[in-house]
Amino acid sequence: QVRERTAELERATTALAVQAREAVHRSSNLLSVVHTLALQSAKGSRSLAEFLDPFLGRVRALADATRSMGADGEARARLSAVAEAALAVPRATYGERIVWSGPPLEIGQTAAQQLSLALHELATNTHKYGLGASDGLRVTVTWSADGEDFVLLWREHGGAAAGPDAAAGQPTEGFGSTLLMSIVPATLQGKAERCFDAGGMTYRLVAPLAAIRDQPSAEGEADLASRIIEASFRNE
């Protein structure tokens, strides 16, 4: 009995040590992402308020994604919970003018962070230049997981194309645009496209379903988000 009890304690201790190492690694990775977001959000800011508003919004998006993680050590989240948290503020403001739907889907930590950031950027932009500027505009957010691909579609319709990144329908590259068009799709091993027309704006993100579902390894992909953010601006 003593040997059996000792073996059980050793297994429990080993499991706790593994979970502790994973927690430290995830925390380090998250802090690295926050640090880099702070640096990039500060670029071009002309005042403290101009820096703090977008930066704190992005930090809140990461925090919402982290809270969506399961408590079982698997570091997985339901995409519906991630979307609900990211879109809670515009939904409270605009009600049924913004809706979202999609099949039940469990996603990994990196996907939760990146999709939360993308939805936050899209929601911030539509608050300023979409829903907030046109009473007739509606936003529909959908996702699908057919075959080997995951698709997220953000569609603004019933209004006019607008926004600081939409001069003559051609987007320019601020940090928010870089997140949406480069960093998020690259981190998720996918691609993104965005188009403006007379009725509004459409953003489409396509990524391998395996990259959305899988949890990256501690040795490799867990810090991919921070490395891509840093690399995106290294040569500026």
Coordinates of C-alpha atoms in Angstrom, one line a residue:
Q1 CA 0.0 0.0 0.0
V2 CA 2.8 2.4 0.8
R3 CA 4.5 1.7 -2.5
E4 CA 1.2 2.2 -4.4
R5 CA 0.5 5.4 -2.5
T6 CA 4.1 6.6 -3.2
A7 CA 3.7 5.8 -6.9
E8 CA 0.4 7.8 -7.0
L9 CA 2.0 10.8 -5.4
E10 CA 4.9 10.6 -7.8
R11 CA 2.5 10.6 -10.8
A12 CA 0.5 13.5 -9.3
T13 CA 3.7 15.5 -8.7
T14 CA 4.9 14.8 -12.3
A15 CA 1.6 16.0 -13.7
L16 CA 1.6 19.1 -11.6
A17 CA 5.2 19.9 -12.7
V18 CA 4.2 19.6 -16.3
Q19 CA 1.2 21.8 -15.9
A20 CA 3.3 24.4 -14.0
R21 CA 5.9 24.5 -16.8
E22 CA 3.1 24.9 -19.4
A23 CA 1.5 27.7 -17.3
V24 CA 4.8 29.5 -17.1
H25 CA 5.4 29.1 -20.8
R26 CA 1.9 30.4 -21.7
S27 CA 2.3 33.3 -19.4
S28 CA 5.7 34.2 -20.8
N29 CA 4.3 34.0 -24.4
L30 CA 1.3 36.1 -23.5
L31 CA 3.5 38.8 -21.8
S32 CA 5.7 38.8 -24.9
V33 CA 2.7 39.4 -27.1
V34 CA 1.4 42.2 -24.8
H35 CA 4.9 43.8 -24.8
T36 CA 5.1 43.8 -28.6
L37 CA 1.5 45.1 -28.9
A38 CA 2.5 48.0 -26.6
L39 CA 5.5 48.9 -28.8
Q40 CA 3.5 48.8 -32.1
S41 CA 0.4 50.6 -30.7
A42 CA 2.7 53.4 -29.5
K43 CA 4.2 53.9 -33.0
G44 CA 2.7 57.0 -34.5
S45 CA 0.7 57.9 -31.4
R46 CA 0.7 61.7 -30.7
S47 CA -0.6 61.6 -27.2
L48 CA -1.0 59.2 -24.2
A49 CA -4.8 58.9 -24.8
E50 CA -4.2 58.1 -28.5
F51 CA -1.9 55.3 -27.4
L52 CA -3.8 53.9 -24.4
D53 CA -7.2 53.5 -26.0
P54 CA -6.2 51.0 -28.8
F55 CA -3.6 49.3 -26.7
L56 CA -5.9 48.7 -23.7
G57 CA -8.5 47.5 -26.1
R58 CA -6.1 44.9 -27.5
V59 CA -5.0 43.8 -24.1
R60 CA -8.7 43.3 -23.1
A61 CA -9.2 41.2 -26.2
L62 CA -6.3 39.0 -25.1
A63 CA -7.7 38.8 -21.6
D64 CA -11.1 37.8 -22.9
A65 CA -9.6 35.1 -25.0
T66 CA -7.6 33.8 -21.9
R67 CA -10.7 33.8 -19.8
S68 CA -12.4 31.7 -22.4
M69 CA -9.9 28.9 -22.0
G70 CA -11.0 25.8 -20.2
A71 CA -10.1 25.1 -16.6
D72 CA -8.9 21.5 -17.4
G73 CA -5.4 22.4 -18.4
E74 CA -6.2 21.7 -22.1
A75 CA -6.0 25.5 -23.0
R76 CA -8.9 25.2 -25.3
A77 CA -11.9 27.5 -25.8
R78 CA -15.3 27.5 -27.6
L79 CA -15.2 29.8 -30.5
S80 CA -18.7 31.0 -29.7
A81 CA -17.5 32.1 -26.3
V82 CA -14.6 34.0 -27.8
A83 CA -16.9 35.7 -30.3
E84 CA -19.4 36.6 -27.6
A85 CA -16.7 38.2 -25.4
A86 CA -15.1 40.1 -28.3
L87 CA -18.4 41.4 -29.6
A88 CA -20.1 42.1 -26.2
V89 CA -19.5 45.9 -26.4
P90 CA -20.8 46.5 -29.9
R91 CA -23.7 44.2 -29.2
A92 CA -24.6 46.1 -26.1
T93 CA -24.4 49.4 -28.1
Y94 CA -26.0 48.4 -31.4
G95 CA -28.2 45.4 -30.4
E96 CA -29.5 43.2 -33.3
R97 CA -27.6 45.3 -35.8
I98 CA -24.6 43.0 -35.1
V99 CA -25.1 39.2 -35.1
W100 CA -22.8 36.2 -35.2
S101 CA -23.3 32.5 -35.7
G102 CA -21.4 29.3 -36.6
P103 CA -21.1 25.7 -35.7
P104 CA -19.8 24.6 -32.3
L105 CA -16.0 24.6 -32.5
E106 CA -13.2 24.1 -29.9
I107 CA -10.1 26.0 -30.7
G108 CA -6.6 26.2 -29.3
Q109 CA -5.0 29.0 -27.3
T110 CA -3.2 30.7 -30.1
A111 CA -6.3 30.7 -32.3
A112 CA -8.4 32.1 -29.5
Q113 CA -6.0 35.0 -29.0
Q114 CA -5.6 35.8 -32.7
L115 CA -9.4 35.5 -33.5
S116 CA -10.2 37.7 -30.4
L117 CA -7.7 40.3 -31.6
A118 CA -9.1 40.2 -35.2
L119 CA -12.7 40.6 -33.9
H120 CA -11.7 43.4 -31.6
E121 CA -10.0 45.3 -34.5
L122 CA -13.0 44.8 -36.7
A123 CA -15.5 45.8 -34.0
T124 CA -13.4 49.0 -33.2
N125 CA -13.3 50.0 -36.8
T126 CA -17.1 49.5 -37.3
H127 CA -17.9 51.4 -34.2
K128 CA -16.0 54.4 -35.5
Y129 CA -16.7 54.2 -39.2
G130 CA -19.5 51.6 -39.8
L131 CA -22.2 51.0 -37.3
G132 CA -21.4 54.3 -35.6
A133 CA -21.5 56.3 -38.8
S134 CA -24.5 54.7 -40.7
D135 CA -27.8 53.9 -39.0
G136 CA -28.7 51.5 -41.8
L137 CA -25.5 49.4 -41.5
R138 CA -25.7 45.8 -40.3
V139 CA -22.8 43.5 -39.4
T140 CA -23.0 39.7 -39.8
V141 CA -20.2 37.5 -38.5
T142 CA -20.2 33.8 -39.4
W143 CA -17.7 31.0 -39.3
S144 CA -17.6 27.6 -40.9
A145 CA -15.4 24.5 -40.6
D146 CA -15.9 22.4 -43.7
G147 CA -13.4 19.9 -44.8
E148 CA -9.9 21.0 -44.0
D149 CA -10.6 24.8 -43.9
F150 CA -11.8 27.2 -41.3
V151 CA -13.4 30.4 -42.6
L152 CA -14.3 33.5 -40.7
L153 CA -16.5 36.1 -42.5
W154 CA -17.2 39.6 -41.3
R155 CA -19.7 41.4 -43.5
E156 CA -20.9 44.9 -43.1
H157 CA -23.9 45.6 -45.3
G158 CA -26.7 48.1 -45.8
G159 CA -24.4 51.2 -45.5
A160 CA -21.6 53.0 -47.2
A161 CA -17.9 52.0 -47.1
A162 CA -16.0 54.2 -44.7
G163 CA -13.0 54.3 -42.5
P164 CA -9.5 55.7 -42.2
D165 CA -8.1 52.8 -44.1
A166 CA -10.5 53.1 -47.1
A167 CA -9.3 56.1 -49.1
A168 CA -10.9 55.6 -52.6
G169 CA -11.6 52.0 -51.6
Q170 CA -7.9 51.2 -51.2
P171 CA -6.9 50.3 -47.6
T172 CA -3.6 51.7 -46.1
E173 CA -1.5 49.9 -43.6
G174 CA -1.9 51.0 -40.0
F175 CA -1.2 48.6 -37.2
G176 CA -4.8 47.5 -37.0
S177 CA -4.8 46.7 -40.7
T178 CA -1.5 44.9 -40.3
L179 CA -3.0 42.7 -37.5
L180 CA -6.0 41.8 -39.7
M181 CA -4.2 41.3 -43.0
S182 CA -0.8 40.0 -42.0
I183 CA -0.2 39.0 -38.4
V184 CA -3.4 37.1 -37.6
P185 CA -3.5 35.1 -40.9
A186 CA 0.2 34.3 -40.8
T187 CA 0.0 33.2 -37.2
L188 CA -2.9 30.9 -38.1
Q189 CA -1.1 29.7 -41.3
G190 CA -3.8 31.1 -43.4
K191 CA -4.7 34.2 -45.5
A192 CA -7.1 37.1 -45.3
E193 CA -8.7 39.5 -47.7
R194 CA -10.8 42.6 -47.3
C195 CA -12.8 44.6 -49.8
F196 CA -14.9 47.8 -49.7
D197 CA -17.8 48.5 -51.9
A198 CA -20.8 50.8 -52.0
G199 CA -22.7 48.7 -49.4
G200 CA -20.0 48.3 -46.8
M201 CA -16.9 46.1 -46.1
T202 CA -16.2 42.4 -46.1
Y203 CA -13.3 40.7 -44.3
R204 CA -12.6 37.0 -44.9
L205 CA -10.1 34.9 -43.1
V206 CA -9.3 31.4 -44.2
A207 CA -7.0 29.0 -42.3
P208 CA -6.3 25.3 -42.0
L209 CA -8.8 23.8 -39.5
A210 CA -6.0 21.9 -37.9
A211 CA -4.2 25.2 -37.1
I212 CA -7.4 26.5 -35.5
R213 CA -8.0 23.4 -33.4
D214 CA -4.5 22.4 -32.4
Q215 CA -2.5 23.6 -29.4
P216 CA 1.1 24.5 -30.4
S217 CA 4.0 22.8 -28.8
A218 CA 5.9 24.5 -26.0
E219 CA 9.2 24.3 -28.1
G220 CA 7.9 25.8 -31.3
E221 CA 4.6 27.4 -32.2
A222 CA 3.5 28.7 -28.7
D223 CA 5.5 31.9 -29.2
L224 CA 4.7 32.3 -32.9
A225 CA 2.4 35.3 -32.5
S226 CA 5.0 37.4 -30.7
R227 CA 7.7 36.4 -33.2
I228 CA 5.6 37.4 -36.2
I229 CA 4.6 40.7 -34.7
E230 CA 8.2 41.5 -34.1
A231 CA 9.3 40.4 -37.5
S232 CA 6.6 42.4 -39.2
F233 CA 8.2 45.6 -38.1
R234 CA 11.8 44.7 -37.8
N235 CA 12.7 46.2 -41.2
E236 CA 10.7 49.4 -41.0

